[in-house]
PDB file of C-alpha atoms in Angstrom:
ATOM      1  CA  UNK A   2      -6.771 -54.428 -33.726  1.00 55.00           C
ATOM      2  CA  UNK A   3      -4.347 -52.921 -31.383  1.00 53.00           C
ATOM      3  CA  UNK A   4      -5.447 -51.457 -28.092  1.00 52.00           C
ATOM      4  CA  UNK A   5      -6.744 -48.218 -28.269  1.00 56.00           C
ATOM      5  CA  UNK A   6      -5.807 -45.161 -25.213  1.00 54.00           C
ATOM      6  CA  UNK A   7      -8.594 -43.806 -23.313  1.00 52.00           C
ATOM      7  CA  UNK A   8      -7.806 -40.343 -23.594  1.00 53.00           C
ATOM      8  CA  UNK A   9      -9.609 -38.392 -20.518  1.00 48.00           C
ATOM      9  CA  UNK A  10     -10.070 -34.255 -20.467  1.00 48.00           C
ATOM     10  CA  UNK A  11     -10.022 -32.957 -17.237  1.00 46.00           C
ATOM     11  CA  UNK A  12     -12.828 -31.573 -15.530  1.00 46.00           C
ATOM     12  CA  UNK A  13     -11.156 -28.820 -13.789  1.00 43.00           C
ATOM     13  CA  UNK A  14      -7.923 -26.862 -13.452  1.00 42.00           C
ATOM     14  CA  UNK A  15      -4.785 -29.192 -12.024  1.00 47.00           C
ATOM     15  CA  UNK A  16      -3.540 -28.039  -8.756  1.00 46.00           C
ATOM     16  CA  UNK A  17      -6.082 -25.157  -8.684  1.00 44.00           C
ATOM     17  CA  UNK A  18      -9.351 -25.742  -6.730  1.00 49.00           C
ATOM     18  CA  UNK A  19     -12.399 -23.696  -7.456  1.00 46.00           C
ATOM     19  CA  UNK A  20     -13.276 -22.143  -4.045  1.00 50.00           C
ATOM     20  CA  UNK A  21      -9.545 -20.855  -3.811  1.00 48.00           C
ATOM     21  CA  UNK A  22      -9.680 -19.582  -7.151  1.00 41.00           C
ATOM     22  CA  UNK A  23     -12.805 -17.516  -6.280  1.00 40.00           C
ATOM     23  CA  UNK A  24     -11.572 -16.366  -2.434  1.00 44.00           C
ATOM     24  CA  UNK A  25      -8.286 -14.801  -4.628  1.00 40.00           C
ATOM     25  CA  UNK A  26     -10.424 -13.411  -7.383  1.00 40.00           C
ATOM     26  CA  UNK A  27     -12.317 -11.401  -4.230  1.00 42.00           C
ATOM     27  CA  UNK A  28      -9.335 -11.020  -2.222  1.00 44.00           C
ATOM     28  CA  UNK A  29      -8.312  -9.205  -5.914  1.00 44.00           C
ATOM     29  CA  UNK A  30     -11.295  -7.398  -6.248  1.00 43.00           C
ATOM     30  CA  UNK A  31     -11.564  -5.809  -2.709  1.00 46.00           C
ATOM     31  CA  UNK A  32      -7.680  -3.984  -3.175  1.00 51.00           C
ATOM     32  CA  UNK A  33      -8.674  -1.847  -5.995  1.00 56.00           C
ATOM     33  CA  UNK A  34      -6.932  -0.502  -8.476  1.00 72.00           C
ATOM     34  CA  UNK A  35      -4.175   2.108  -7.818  1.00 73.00           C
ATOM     35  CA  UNK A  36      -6.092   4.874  -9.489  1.00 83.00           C
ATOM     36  CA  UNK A  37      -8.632   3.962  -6.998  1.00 90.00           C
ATOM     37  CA  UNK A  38      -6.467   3.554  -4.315  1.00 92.00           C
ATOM     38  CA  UNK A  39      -4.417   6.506  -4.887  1.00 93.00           C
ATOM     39  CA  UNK A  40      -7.556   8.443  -4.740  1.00 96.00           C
ATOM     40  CA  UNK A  41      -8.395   7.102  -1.129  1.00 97.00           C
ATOM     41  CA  UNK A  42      -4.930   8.271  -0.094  1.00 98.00           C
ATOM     42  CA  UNK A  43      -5.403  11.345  -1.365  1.00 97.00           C
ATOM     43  CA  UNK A  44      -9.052  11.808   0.154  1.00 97.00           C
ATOM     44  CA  UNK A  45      -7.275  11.023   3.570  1.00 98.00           C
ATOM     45  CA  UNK A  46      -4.760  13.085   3.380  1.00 97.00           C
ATOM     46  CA  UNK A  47      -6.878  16.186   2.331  1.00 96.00           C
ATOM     47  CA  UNK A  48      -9.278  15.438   5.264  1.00 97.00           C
ATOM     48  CA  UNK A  49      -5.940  15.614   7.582  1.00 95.00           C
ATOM     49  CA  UNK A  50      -4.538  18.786   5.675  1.00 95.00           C
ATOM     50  CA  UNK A  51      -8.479  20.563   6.030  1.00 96.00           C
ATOM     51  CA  UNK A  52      -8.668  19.622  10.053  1.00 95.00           C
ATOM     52  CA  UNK A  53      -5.251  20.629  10.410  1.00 93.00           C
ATOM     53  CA  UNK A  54      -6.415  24.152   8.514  1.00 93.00           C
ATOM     54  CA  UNK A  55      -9.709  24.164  10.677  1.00 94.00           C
ATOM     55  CA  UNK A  56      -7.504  23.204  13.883  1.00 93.00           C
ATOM     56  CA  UNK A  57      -9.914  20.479  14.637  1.00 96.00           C
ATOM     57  CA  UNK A  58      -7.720  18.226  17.279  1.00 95.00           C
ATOM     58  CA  UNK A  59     -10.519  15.294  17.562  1.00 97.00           C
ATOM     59  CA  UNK A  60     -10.511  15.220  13.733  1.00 97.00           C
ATOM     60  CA  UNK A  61      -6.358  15.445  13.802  1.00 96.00           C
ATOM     61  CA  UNK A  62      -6.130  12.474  15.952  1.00 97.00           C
ATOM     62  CA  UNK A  63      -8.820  10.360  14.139  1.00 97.00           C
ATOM     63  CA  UNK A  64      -6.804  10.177  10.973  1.00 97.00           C
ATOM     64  CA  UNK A  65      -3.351   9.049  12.544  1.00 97.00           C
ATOM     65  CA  UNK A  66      -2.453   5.079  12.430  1.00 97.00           C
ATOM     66  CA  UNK A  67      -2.989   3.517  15.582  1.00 97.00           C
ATOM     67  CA  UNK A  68       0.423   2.853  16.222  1.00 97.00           C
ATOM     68  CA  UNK A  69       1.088   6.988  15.417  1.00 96.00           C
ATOM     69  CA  UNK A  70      -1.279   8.721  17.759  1.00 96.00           C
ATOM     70  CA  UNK A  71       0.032   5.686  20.481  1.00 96.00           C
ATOM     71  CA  UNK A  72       3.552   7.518  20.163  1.00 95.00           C
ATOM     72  CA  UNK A  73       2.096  11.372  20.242  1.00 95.00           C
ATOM     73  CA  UNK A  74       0.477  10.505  23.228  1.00 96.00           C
ATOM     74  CA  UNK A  75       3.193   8.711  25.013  1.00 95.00           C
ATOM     75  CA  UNK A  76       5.664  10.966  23.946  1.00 92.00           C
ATOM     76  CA  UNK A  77       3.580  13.898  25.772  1.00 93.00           C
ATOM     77  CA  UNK A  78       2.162  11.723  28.310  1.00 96.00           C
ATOM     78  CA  UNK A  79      -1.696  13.503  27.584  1.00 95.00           C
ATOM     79  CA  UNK A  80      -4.535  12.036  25.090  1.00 97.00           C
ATOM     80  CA  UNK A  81      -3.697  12.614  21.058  1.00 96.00           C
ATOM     81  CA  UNK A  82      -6.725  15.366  21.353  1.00 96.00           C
ATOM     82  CA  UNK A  83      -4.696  17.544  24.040  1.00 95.00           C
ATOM     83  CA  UNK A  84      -0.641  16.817  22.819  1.00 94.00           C
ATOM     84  CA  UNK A  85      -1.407  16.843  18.683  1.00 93.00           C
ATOM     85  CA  UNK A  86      -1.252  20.592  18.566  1.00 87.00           C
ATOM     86  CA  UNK A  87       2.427  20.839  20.494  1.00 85.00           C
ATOM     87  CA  UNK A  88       3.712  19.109  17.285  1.00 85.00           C
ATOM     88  CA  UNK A  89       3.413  21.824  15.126  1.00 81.00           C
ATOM     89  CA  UNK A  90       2.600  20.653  12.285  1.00 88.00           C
ATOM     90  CA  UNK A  91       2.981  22.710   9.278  1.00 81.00           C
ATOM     91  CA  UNK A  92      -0.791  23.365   7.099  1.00 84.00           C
ATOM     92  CA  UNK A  93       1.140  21.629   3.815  1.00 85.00           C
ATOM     93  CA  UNK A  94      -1.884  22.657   1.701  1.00 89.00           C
ATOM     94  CA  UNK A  95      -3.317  21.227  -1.209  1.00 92.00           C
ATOM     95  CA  UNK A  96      -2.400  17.574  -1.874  1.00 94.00           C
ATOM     96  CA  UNK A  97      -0.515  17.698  -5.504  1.00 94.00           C
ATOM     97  CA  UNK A  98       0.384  14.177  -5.703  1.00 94.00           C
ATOM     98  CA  UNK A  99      -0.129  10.717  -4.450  1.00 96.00           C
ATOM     99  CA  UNK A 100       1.714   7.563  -4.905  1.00 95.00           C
ATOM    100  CA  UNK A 101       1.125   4.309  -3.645  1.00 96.00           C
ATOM    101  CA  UNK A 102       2.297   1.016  -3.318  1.00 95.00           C
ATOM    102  CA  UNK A 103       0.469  -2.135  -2.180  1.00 94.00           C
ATOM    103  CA  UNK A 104      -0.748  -1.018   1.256  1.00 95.00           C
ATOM    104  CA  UNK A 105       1.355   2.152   1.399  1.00 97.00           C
ATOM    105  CA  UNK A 106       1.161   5.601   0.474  1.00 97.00           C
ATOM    106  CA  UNK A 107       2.563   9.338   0.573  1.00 94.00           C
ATOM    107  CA  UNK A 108       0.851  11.969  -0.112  1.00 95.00           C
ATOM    108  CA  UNK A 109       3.094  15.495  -1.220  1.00 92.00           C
ATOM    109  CA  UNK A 110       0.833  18.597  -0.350  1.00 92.00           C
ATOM    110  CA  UNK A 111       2.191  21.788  -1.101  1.00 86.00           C
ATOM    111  CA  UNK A 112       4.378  22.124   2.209  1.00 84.00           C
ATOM    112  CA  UNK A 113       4.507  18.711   3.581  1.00 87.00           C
ATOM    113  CA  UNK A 114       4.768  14.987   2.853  1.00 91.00           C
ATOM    114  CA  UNK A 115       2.278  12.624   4.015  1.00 94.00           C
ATOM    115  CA  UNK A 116       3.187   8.747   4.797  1.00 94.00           C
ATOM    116  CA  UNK A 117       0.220   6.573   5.076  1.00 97.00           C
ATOM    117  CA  UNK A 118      -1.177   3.208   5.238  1.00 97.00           C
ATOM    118  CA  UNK A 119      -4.084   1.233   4.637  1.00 97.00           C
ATOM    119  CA  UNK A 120      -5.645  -0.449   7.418  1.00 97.00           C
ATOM    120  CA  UNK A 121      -9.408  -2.473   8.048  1.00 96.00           C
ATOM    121  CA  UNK A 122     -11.084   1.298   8.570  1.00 96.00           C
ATOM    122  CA  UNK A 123      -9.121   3.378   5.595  1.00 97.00           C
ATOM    123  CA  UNK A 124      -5.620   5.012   4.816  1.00 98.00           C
ATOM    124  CA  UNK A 125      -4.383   6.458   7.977  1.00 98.00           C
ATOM    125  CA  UNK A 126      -1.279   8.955   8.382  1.00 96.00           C
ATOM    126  CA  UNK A 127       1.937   7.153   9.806  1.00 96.00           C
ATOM    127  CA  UNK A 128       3.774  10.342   9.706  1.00 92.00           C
ATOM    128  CA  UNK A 129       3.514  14.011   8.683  1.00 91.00           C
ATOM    129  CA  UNK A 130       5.220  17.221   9.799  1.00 84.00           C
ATOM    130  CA  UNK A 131       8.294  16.970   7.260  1.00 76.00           C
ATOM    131  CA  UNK A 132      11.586  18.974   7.680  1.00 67.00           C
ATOM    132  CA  UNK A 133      13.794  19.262   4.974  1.00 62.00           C
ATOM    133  CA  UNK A 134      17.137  17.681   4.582  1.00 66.00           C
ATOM    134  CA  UNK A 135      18.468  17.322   1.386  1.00 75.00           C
ATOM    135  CA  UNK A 136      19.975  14.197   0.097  1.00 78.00           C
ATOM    136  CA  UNK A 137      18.913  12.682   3.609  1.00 70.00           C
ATOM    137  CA  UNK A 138      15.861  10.416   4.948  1.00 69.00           C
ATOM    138  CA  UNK A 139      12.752  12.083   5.639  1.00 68.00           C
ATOM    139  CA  UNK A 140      12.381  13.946   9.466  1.00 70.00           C
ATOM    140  CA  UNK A 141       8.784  13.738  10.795  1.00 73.00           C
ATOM    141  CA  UNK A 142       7.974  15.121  13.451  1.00 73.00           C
ATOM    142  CA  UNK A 143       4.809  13.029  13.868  1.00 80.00           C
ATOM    143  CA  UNK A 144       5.282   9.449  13.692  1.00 78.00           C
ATOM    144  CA  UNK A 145       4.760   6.041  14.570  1.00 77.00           C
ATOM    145  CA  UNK A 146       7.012   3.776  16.735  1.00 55.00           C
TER     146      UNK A 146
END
């Protein structure tokens, strides 16, 4: 009688703890898909597109990334509320399409093309106010530093 193996099974995954597994599966969960993303970005960007319509400053200001309405108002040396409308931005319209990756965005309305990103308290506009160059990088007239 030889000596027989003990053969074990393991009682969990190797190299993969339980309570990591489950903060990534939530971590997962909490992104979204990008059809539900993509939807948020384009939510955003009409609310910009309708205040910018309505000429609602307050409403203007709210929806630009921190870092955005920090360089509208330095650049004009007055509060986002009082220097947004010296930008002239163009009303772009209706948003036609959306596209997103990971935790950025761009939204193409009619007249215009939206950048955006996704921060703790929704998608926020990092630049708007597009003027056309062909074959060249985007010009925004509003946008972040």
């Amino acid at each position: 009688m030889g000596s027989q193996r003990e053969r074990t099974r393991p009682t969990s995954h190797q190299g993969l703890d339980h309570p990591a597994l489950c903060a990534l599966l939530l971590a997962l969960g909490a992104c979204g898909g990008t059809e539900q993303r993509g939807a948020k970005v384009s939510t955003a960007a009409t609310a910009f597109e309708e205040a910018l319509s309505k000429g609602d400053r307050a409403e203007l200001c709210a929806a630009l990334a921190p870092q955005t309405r920090k360089e509208v108002e330095d650049s004009a040396k007055k509060a986002c509320v009082d220097a947004i409308t010296a930008q002239e931005l163009p009303a772009g319209g209706p948003v036609r399409g959306v596209d997103v990756h990971g935790r950025q965005g761009r939204a193409v309305p009619a007249s215009d093309t939206l950048f955006l990103s996704q921060f703790p308290d929704g998608w926020k506009i990092v630049a708007a106010g597009r003027k056309p160059h062909p074959g060249q990088p985007y010009e925004c007239s509003v946008k972040g530093g």
